[in-house]
């Protein structure tokens, strides 16, 4: 039979907070890598016969983006290790008996599942990186889709040990909203990192090719990011209603105030995204007629800076999300 419920809550610790931030950021980096390649970068070259410079850029971008993905995998692995350290501070996991009991809990068993899924994702990223030895053909394999499927599973295990999984009522819809929220954030934030990387590496192209690439990437990513941001707003609103439920709790609890801090950081990111969508993108479209003009080159540099700024602010949102979840 369950014992009496304590009214005192565990305070967040540096290990537990950084573990959650590391996991969320790693997931975002990996989701951004795979979705950007599959739904933004590859369609940009679909049906177009690339010249030698485009082929070289495709291969170099693939190598650089996979290095970013390796960093994301390291962050997810670091989150697993820090989670163990945080748990060991409360339960002596050095004891074999305690470790077996802990692995038998939902949290412990899902940690073990997460470990093996992370290993599978790491294997896929490593296989793709090794496949670059075959040239651009190695960037068109089925491994991208397999890695994305494994990442969705990793997101599911994250939601199953979240605060939504601890709700007494409406648990399943809240877990589903958590999954949507994490995937949408990963597509947006991780995709921004990939977009910034692609724009930066595209500087080596001739002016007309660079203008075409910038516009094509912005068009493809805008469609993907718009859906992701819409899903973020809907799922975030539902989760806020489930976990806070009143204006008093929003302004009178540590959880509510942390959520407000997260929203305060998200608003500038949304604002920069709106500038790119409504102002910069139409000008990029017009600049295709005169790609060598000084105003066109200035506009493309400004677009790259705005994308990088949006990505930095979005990463700060993830840092606050780690604290909020803890």
One Martini backbone bead per residue (centre of mass of N, CA, C, O) as a GRO file, in nm:
protein
  326
    1UNK     BB    1   0.098   0.034   0.020
    2UNK     BB    2   0.084   0.354   0.016
    3UNK     BB    3   0.215   0.614   0.147
    4UNK     BB    4   0.248   0.906   0.259
    5UNK     BB    5   0.232   1.225   0.141
    6UNK     BB    6   0.453   1.461   0.082
    7UNK     BB    7   0.487   1.824   0.100
    8UNK     BB    8   0.776   1.788   0.007
    9UNK     BB    9   1.007   1.891  -0.235
   10UNK     BB   10   1.236   1.844  -0.455
   11UNK     BB   11   1.507   2.002  -0.538
   12UNK     BB   12   1.686   2.122  -0.765
   13UNK     BB   13   1.974   2.010  -0.928
   14UNK     BB   14   2.242   2.038  -1.120
   15UNK     BB   15   2.231   1.751  -1.236
   16UNK     BB   16   1.927   1.738  -1.314
   17UNK     BB   17   1.910   1.993  -1.488
   18UNK     BB   18   2.141   1.927  -1.690
   19UNK     BB   19   2.022   1.661  -1.784
   20UNK     BB   20   1.768   1.784  -1.915
   21UNK     BB   21   1.906   1.985  -2.100
   22UNK     BB   22   2.082   1.781  -2.252
   23UNK     BB   23   1.851   1.613  -2.366
   24UNK     BB   24   1.690   1.837  -2.516
   25UNK     BB   25   1.925   1.942  -2.690
   26UNK     BB   26   2.005   1.676  -2.824
   27UNK     BB   27   1.732   1.622  -2.956
   28UNK     BB   28   1.723   1.883  -3.124
   29UNK     BB   29   1.978   1.836  -3.289
   30UNK     BB   30   1.888   1.562  -3.415
   31UNK     BB   31   1.618   1.649  -3.537
   32UNK     BB   32   1.735   1.874  -3.712
   33UNK     BB   33   1.921   1.707  -3.885
   34UNK     BB   34   1.709   1.507  -4.014
   35UNK     BB   35   1.480   1.705  -4.109
   36UNK     BB   36   1.654   1.895  -4.278
   37UNK     BB   37   1.759   1.689  -4.481
   38UNK     BB   38   1.474   1.566  -4.571
   39UNK     BB   39   1.286   1.863  -4.589
   40UNK     BB   40   1.513   2.083  -4.704
   41UNK     BB   41   1.779   2.005  -4.852
   42UNK     BB   42   1.702   1.786  -5.061
   43UNK     BB   43   1.467   1.949  -5.205
   44UNK     BB   44   1.660   2.174  -5.317
   45UNK     BB   45   1.796   1.940  -5.529
   46UNK     BB   46   1.543   1.854  -5.655
   47UNK     BB   47   1.554   1.850  -6.005
   48UNK     BB   48   1.857   1.944  -5.985
   49UNK     BB   49   2.153   2.004  -6.159
   50UNK     BB   50   2.439   1.997  -6.016
   51UNK     BB   51   2.725   2.128  -5.975
   52UNK     BB   52   3.033   2.104  -5.846
   53UNK     BB   53   2.981   2.305  -5.612
   54UNK     BB   54   2.721   2.172  -5.505
   55UNK     BB   55   2.840   1.892  -5.444
   56UNK     BB   56   3.051   1.991  -5.245
   57UNK     BB   57   2.853   2.124  -5.049
   58UNK     BB   58   2.687   1.874  -4.979
   59UNK     BB   59   2.924   1.715  -4.852
   60UNK     BB   60   3.020   1.928  -4.644
   61UNK     BB   61   2.749   1.958  -4.499
   62UNK     BB   62   2.719   1.664  -4.414
   63UNK     BB   63   2.971   1.657  -4.236
   64UNK     BB   64   2.903   1.897  -4.046
   65UNK     BB   65   2.616   1.800  -3.950
   66UNK     BB   66   2.717   1.530  -3.826
   67UNK     BB   67   2.890   1.663  -3.610
   68UNK     BB   68   2.651   1.790  -3.470
   69UNK     BB   69   2.511   1.517  -3.414
   70UNK     BB   70   2.730   1.405  -3.230
   71UNK     BB   71   2.691   1.622  -3.015
   72UNK     BB   72   2.398   1.541  -2.954
   73UNK     BB   73   2.463   1.251  -2.858
   74UNK     BB   74   2.643   1.339  -2.623
   75UNK     BB   75   2.422   1.492  -2.468
   76UNK     BB   76   2.237   1.250  -2.421
   77UNK     BB   77   2.450   1.081  -2.271
   78UNK     BB   78   2.500   1.289  -2.047
   79UNK     BB   79   2.212   1.280  -1.937
   80UNK     BB   80   2.225   0.986  -1.841
   81UNK     BB   81   2.460   1.018  -1.642
   82UNK     BB   82   2.338   1.252  -1.467
   83UNK     BB   83   2.093   1.092  -1.379
   84UNK     BB   84   2.247   0.883  -1.215
   85UNK     BB   85   2.381   1.083  -1.021
   86UNK     BB   86   2.119   1.207  -0.910
   87UNK     BB   87   2.008   0.933  -0.802
   88UNK     BB   88   2.258   0.855  -0.622
   89UNK     BB   89   2.208   1.095  -0.417
   90UNK     BB   90   1.932   0.932  -0.311
   91UNK     BB   91   2.042   0.651  -0.420
   92UNK     BB   92   2.230   0.365  -0.373
   93UNK     BB   93   2.360   0.246  -0.680
   94UNK     BB   94   2.613   0.074  -0.582
   95UNK     BB   95   2.401  -0.109  -0.506
   96UNK     BB   96   2.278  -0.385  -0.648
   97UNK     BB   97   1.997  -0.395  -0.523
   98UNK     BB   98   1.917  -0.100  -0.580
   99UNK     BB   99   1.954  -0.112  -0.887
  100UNK     BB  100   1.740  -0.329  -0.944
  101UNK     BB  101   1.504  -0.173  -0.822
  102UNK     BB  102   1.532   0.079  -1.002
  103UNK     BB  103   1.500  -0.077  -1.280
  104UNK     BB  104   1.194  -0.162  -1.192
  105UNK     BB  105   1.113   0.103  -1.249
  106UNK     BB  106   0.996   0.322  -1.469
  107UNK     BB  107   1.242   0.506  -1.471
  108UNK     BB  108   1.465   0.285  -1.492
  109UNK     BB  109   1.362   0.129  -1.743
  110UNK     BB  110   1.363   0.382  -1.931
  111UNK     BB  111   1.661   0.437  -1.907
  112UNK     BB  112   1.746   0.173  -2.046
  113UNK     BB  113   1.601   0.225  -2.310
  114UNK     BB  114   1.744   0.492  -2.373
  115UNK     BB  115   2.024   0.376  -2.396
  116UNK     BB  116   1.973   0.186  -2.644
  117UNK     BB  117   1.860   0.404  -2.834
  118UNK     BB  118   2.112   0.580  -2.828
  119UNK     BB  119   2.295   0.369  -2.952
  120UNK     BB  120   2.139   0.349  -3.218
  121UNK     BB  121   2.172   0.643  -3.303
  122UNK     BB  122   2.482   0.642  -3.298
  123UNK     BB  123   2.512   0.428  -3.519
  124UNK     BB  124   2.376   0.587  -3.746
  125UNK     BB  125   2.563   0.835  -3.746
  126UNK     BB  126   2.825   0.675  -3.791
  127UNK     BB  127   2.738   0.543  -4.059
  128UNK     BB  128   2.701   0.809  -4.214
  129UNK     BB  129   2.989   0.914  -4.180
  130UNK     BB  130   3.130   0.675  -4.317
  131UNK     BB  131   2.958   0.704  -4.590
  132UNK     BB  132   3.117   0.957  -4.703
  133UNK     BB  133   3.329   0.784  -4.864
  134UNK     BB  134   3.105   0.760  -5.112
  135UNK     BB  135   2.984   1.028  -5.097
  136UNK     BB  136   2.670   1.143  -5.183
  137UNK     BB  137   2.541   0.858  -5.164
  138UNK     BB  138   2.561   0.850  -4.838
  139UNK     BB  139   2.311   1.082  -4.818
  140UNK     BB  140   2.062   0.860  -4.935
  141UNK     BB  141   1.982   0.682  -4.709
  142UNK     BB  142   1.787   0.496  -4.476
  143UNK     BB  143   1.915   0.603  -4.207
  144UNK     BB  144   1.754   0.863  -4.170
  145UNK     BB  145   1.480   0.724  -4.106
  146UNK     BB  146   1.579   0.543  -3.874
  147UNK     BB  147   1.676   0.775  -3.692
  148UNK     BB  148   1.400   0.917  -3.667
  149UNK     BB  149   1.248   0.683  -3.536
  150UNK     BB  150   1.435   0.661  -3.286
  151UNK     BB  151   1.382   0.953  -3.186
  152UNK     BB  152   1.083   0.922  -3.131
  153UNK     BB  153   1.131   0.707  -2.913
  154UNK     BB  154   1.301   0.892  -2.728
  155UNK     BB  155   1.072   1.095  -2.682
  156UNK     BB  156   0.875   0.900  -2.548
  157UNK     BB  157   1.054   0.837  -2.298
  158UNK     BB  158   1.056   1.126  -2.198
  159UNK     BB  159   0.744   1.156  -2.153
  160UNK     BB  160   0.719   0.899  -1.950
  161UNK     BB  161   0.911   1.092  -1.729
  162UNK     BB  162   0.734   1.322  -1.691
  163UNK     BB  163   0.505   1.537  -1.551
  164UNK     BB  164   0.271   1.418  -1.721
  165UNK     BB  165   0.303   1.115  -1.607
  166UNK     BB  166   0.201   1.226  -1.303
  167UNK     BB  167  -0.080   1.247  -1.361
  168UNK     BB  168  -0.408   1.170  -1.250
  169UNK     BB  169  -0.518   1.324  -1.503
  170UNK     BB  170  -0.489   1.321  -1.833
  171UNK     BB  171  -0.224   1.161  -1.912
  172UNK     BB  172  -0.222   1.083  -2.215
  173UNK     BB  173  -0.261   1.367  -2.346
  174UNK     BB  174  -0.008   1.488  -2.209
  175UNK     BB  175   0.200   1.300  -2.337
  176UNK     BB  176   0.131   1.369  -2.629
  177UNK     BB  177   0.197   1.672  -2.597
  178UNK     BB  178   0.492   1.631  -2.521
  179UNK     BB  179   0.583   1.502  -2.784
  180UNK     BB  180   0.505   1.736  -2.968
  181UNK     BB  181   0.677   1.951  -2.824
  182UNK     BB  182   0.958   1.821  -2.862
  183UNK     BB  183   0.955   1.782  -3.169
  184UNK     BB  184   0.897   2.077  -3.248
  185UNK     BB  185   1.145   2.198  -3.108
  186UNK     BB  186   1.355   2.034  -3.267
  187UNK     BB  187   1.283   2.130  -3.552
  188UNK     BB  188   1.332   2.430  -3.494
  189UNK     BB  189   1.604   2.451  -3.340
  190UNK     BB  190   1.774   2.245  -3.503
  191UNK     BB  191   1.709   2.376  -3.780
  192UNK     BB  192   1.848   2.646  -3.727
  193UNK     BB  193   2.133   2.535  -3.708
  194UNK     BB  194   2.134   2.418  -3.998
  195UNK     BB  195   2.071   2.680  -4.146
  196UNK     BB  196   2.315   2.839  -4.050
  197UNK     BB  197   2.521   2.641  -4.168
  198UNK     BB  198   2.429   2.654  -4.465
  199UNK     BB  199   2.468   2.961  -4.505
  200UNK     BB  200   2.770   2.968  -4.430
  201UNK     BB  201   2.864   2.754  -4.651
  202UNK     BB  202   2.736   2.921  -4.904
  203UNK     BB  203   2.963   3.143  -4.945
  204UNK     BB  204   3.129   2.978  -5.176
  205UNK     BB  205   2.934   3.063  -5.373
  206UNK     BB  206   2.804   3.206  -5.610
  207UNK     BB  207   2.582   3.456  -5.612
  208UNK     BB  208   2.345   3.312  -5.761
  209UNK     BB  209   2.357   3.042  -5.598
  210UNK     BB  210   2.329   3.166  -5.318
  211UNK     BB  211   2.052   3.298  -5.357
  212UNK     BB  212   1.904   3.036  -5.425
  213UNK     BB  213   1.968   2.883  -5.163
  214UNK     BB  214   1.851   3.081  -4.955
  215UNK     BB  215   1.561   3.076  -5.060
  216UNK     BB  216   1.506   2.771  -5.057
  217UNK     BB  217   1.563   2.723  -4.756
  218UNK     BB  218   1.357   2.930  -4.646
  219UNK     BB  219   1.106   2.803  -4.772
  220UNK     BB  220   1.129   2.516  -4.656
  221UNK     BB  221   1.162   2.598  -4.351
  222UNK     BB  222   0.909   2.769  -4.311
  223UNK     BB  223   0.705   2.540  -4.340
  224UNK     BB  224   0.818   2.364  -4.109
  225UNK     BB  225   0.827   2.583  -3.878
  226UNK     BB  226   0.531   2.666  -3.874
  227UNK     BB  227   0.425   2.391  -3.777
  228UNK     BB  228   0.600   2.376  -3.520
  229UNK     BB  229   0.502   2.638  -3.381
  230UNK     BB  230   0.205   2.563  -3.373
  231UNK     BB  231   0.248   2.307  -3.198
  232UNK     BB  232   0.376   2.454  -2.961
  233UNK     BB  233   0.138   2.637  -2.881
  234UNK     BB  234  -0.078   2.421  -2.837
  235UNK     BB  235   0.076   2.228  -2.643
  236UNK     BB  236   0.165   2.447  -2.438
  237UNK     BB  237  -0.117   2.541  -2.355
  238UNK     BB  238  -0.216   2.267  -2.250
  239UNK     BB  239   0.012   2.218  -2.038
  240UNK     BB  240  -0.036   2.473  -1.872
  241UNK     BB  241  -0.324   2.398  -1.791
  242UNK     BB  242  -0.253   2.129  -1.649
  243UNK     BB  243  -0.004   2.241  -1.446
  244UNK     BB  244  -0.162   2.506  -1.341
  245UNK     BB  245  -0.484   2.634  -1.394
  246UNK     BB  246  -0.393   2.933  -1.289
  247UNK     BB  247  -0.308   3.259  -1.223
  248UNK     BB  248  -0.193   3.216  -0.942
  249UNK     BB  249   0.014   2.994  -1.023
  250UNK     BB  250   0.167   3.158  -1.239
  251UNK     BB  251   0.250   3.405  -1.017
  252UNK     BB  252   0.291   3.206  -0.727
  253UNK     BB  253   0.508   3.011  -0.860
  254UNK     BB  254   0.795   2.869  -0.965
  255UNK     BB  255   0.679   2.737  -1.216
  256UNK     BB  256   0.531   2.984  -1.335
  257UNK     BB  257   0.782   3.174  -1.350
  258UNK     BB  258   0.949   2.990  -1.536
  259UNK     BB  259   0.748   2.998  -1.769
  260UNK     BB  260   0.765   3.305  -1.812
  261UNK     BB  261   1.066   3.303  -1.884
  262UNK     BB  262   1.035   3.126  -2.132
  263UNK     BB  263   0.840   3.316  -2.286
  264UNK     BB  264   1.029   3.566  -2.286
  265UNK     BB  265   1.235   3.413  -2.479
  266UNK     BB  266   1.040   3.325  -2.713
  267UNK     BB  267   0.940   3.594  -2.833
  268UNK     BB  268   1.199   3.688  -2.984
  269UNK     BB  269   1.213   3.440  -3.166
  270UNK     BB  270   0.939   3.489  -3.302
  271UNK     BB  271   1.010   3.773  -3.407
  272UNK     BB  272   1.243   3.690  -3.593
  273UNK     BB  273   1.077   3.493  -3.761
  274UNK     BB  274   0.879   3.709  -3.869
  275UNK     BB  275   1.088   3.879  -4.018
  276UNK     BB  276   1.185   3.657  -4.210
  277UNK     BB  277   0.901   3.592  -4.333
  278UNK     BB  278   0.778   3.899  -4.399
  279UNK     BB  279   1.055   4.053  -4.503
  280UNK     BB  280   1.309   3.891  -4.606
  281UNK     BB  281   1.197   3.680  -4.806
  282UNK     BB  282   1.080   3.875  -5.025
  283UNK     BB  283   1.361   4.004  -5.079
  284UNK     BB  284   1.500   3.749  -5.173
  285UNK     BB  285   1.319   3.704  -5.415
  286UNK     BB  286   1.394   3.977  -5.555
  287UNK     BB  287   1.716   3.919  -5.555
  288UNK     BB  288   1.734   3.705  -5.790
  289UNK     BB  289   1.768   3.920  -6.028
  290UNK     BB  290   2.024   4.052  -5.830
  291UNK     BB  291   2.277   3.878  -5.689
  292UNK     BB  292   2.530   4.100  -5.728
  293UNK     BB  293   2.423   4.298  -5.556
  294UNK     BB  294   2.486   4.471  -5.274
  295UNK     BB  295   2.203   4.447  -5.145
  296UNK     BB  296   2.184   4.138  -5.166
  297UNK     BB  297   2.432   4.064  -4.991
  298UNK     BB  298   2.337   4.214  -4.738
  299UNK     BB  299   2.072   4.057  -4.700
  300UNK     BB  300   2.203   3.773  -4.662
  301UNK     BB  301   2.369   3.846  -4.413
  302UNK     BB  302   2.127   3.932  -4.238
  303UNK     BB  303   1.981   3.664  -4.245
  304UNK     BB  304   2.206   3.500  -4.103
  305UNK     BB  305   2.204   3.663  -3.836
  306UNK     BB  306   1.907   3.611  -3.762
  307UNK     BB  307   1.927   3.304  -3.744
  308UNK     BB  308   2.142   3.296  -3.521
  309UNK     BB  309   1.979   3.454  -3.310
  310UNK     BB  310   1.738   3.261  -3.298
  311UNK     BB  311   1.904   3.012  -3.206
  312UNK     BB  312   2.013   3.124  -2.938
  313UNK     BB  313   1.740   3.180  -2.803
  314UNK     BB  314   1.631   2.888  -2.828
  315UNK     BB  315   1.850   2.763  -2.643
  316UNK     BB  316   1.760   2.921  -2.390
  317UNK     BB  317   1.483   2.790  -2.372
  318UNK     BB  318   1.595   2.506  -2.310
  319UNK     BB  319   1.728   2.578  -2.044
  320UNK     BB  320   1.460   2.651  -1.901
  321UNK     BB  321   1.321   2.378  -1.955
  322UNK     BB  322   1.501   2.213  -1.769
  323UNK     BB  323   1.412   2.357  -1.507
  324UNK     BB  324   1.106   2.317  -1.536
  325UNK     BB  325   1.107   2.004  -1.533
  326UNK     BB  326   1.263   1.985  -1.251
   0.00000   0.00000   0.00000
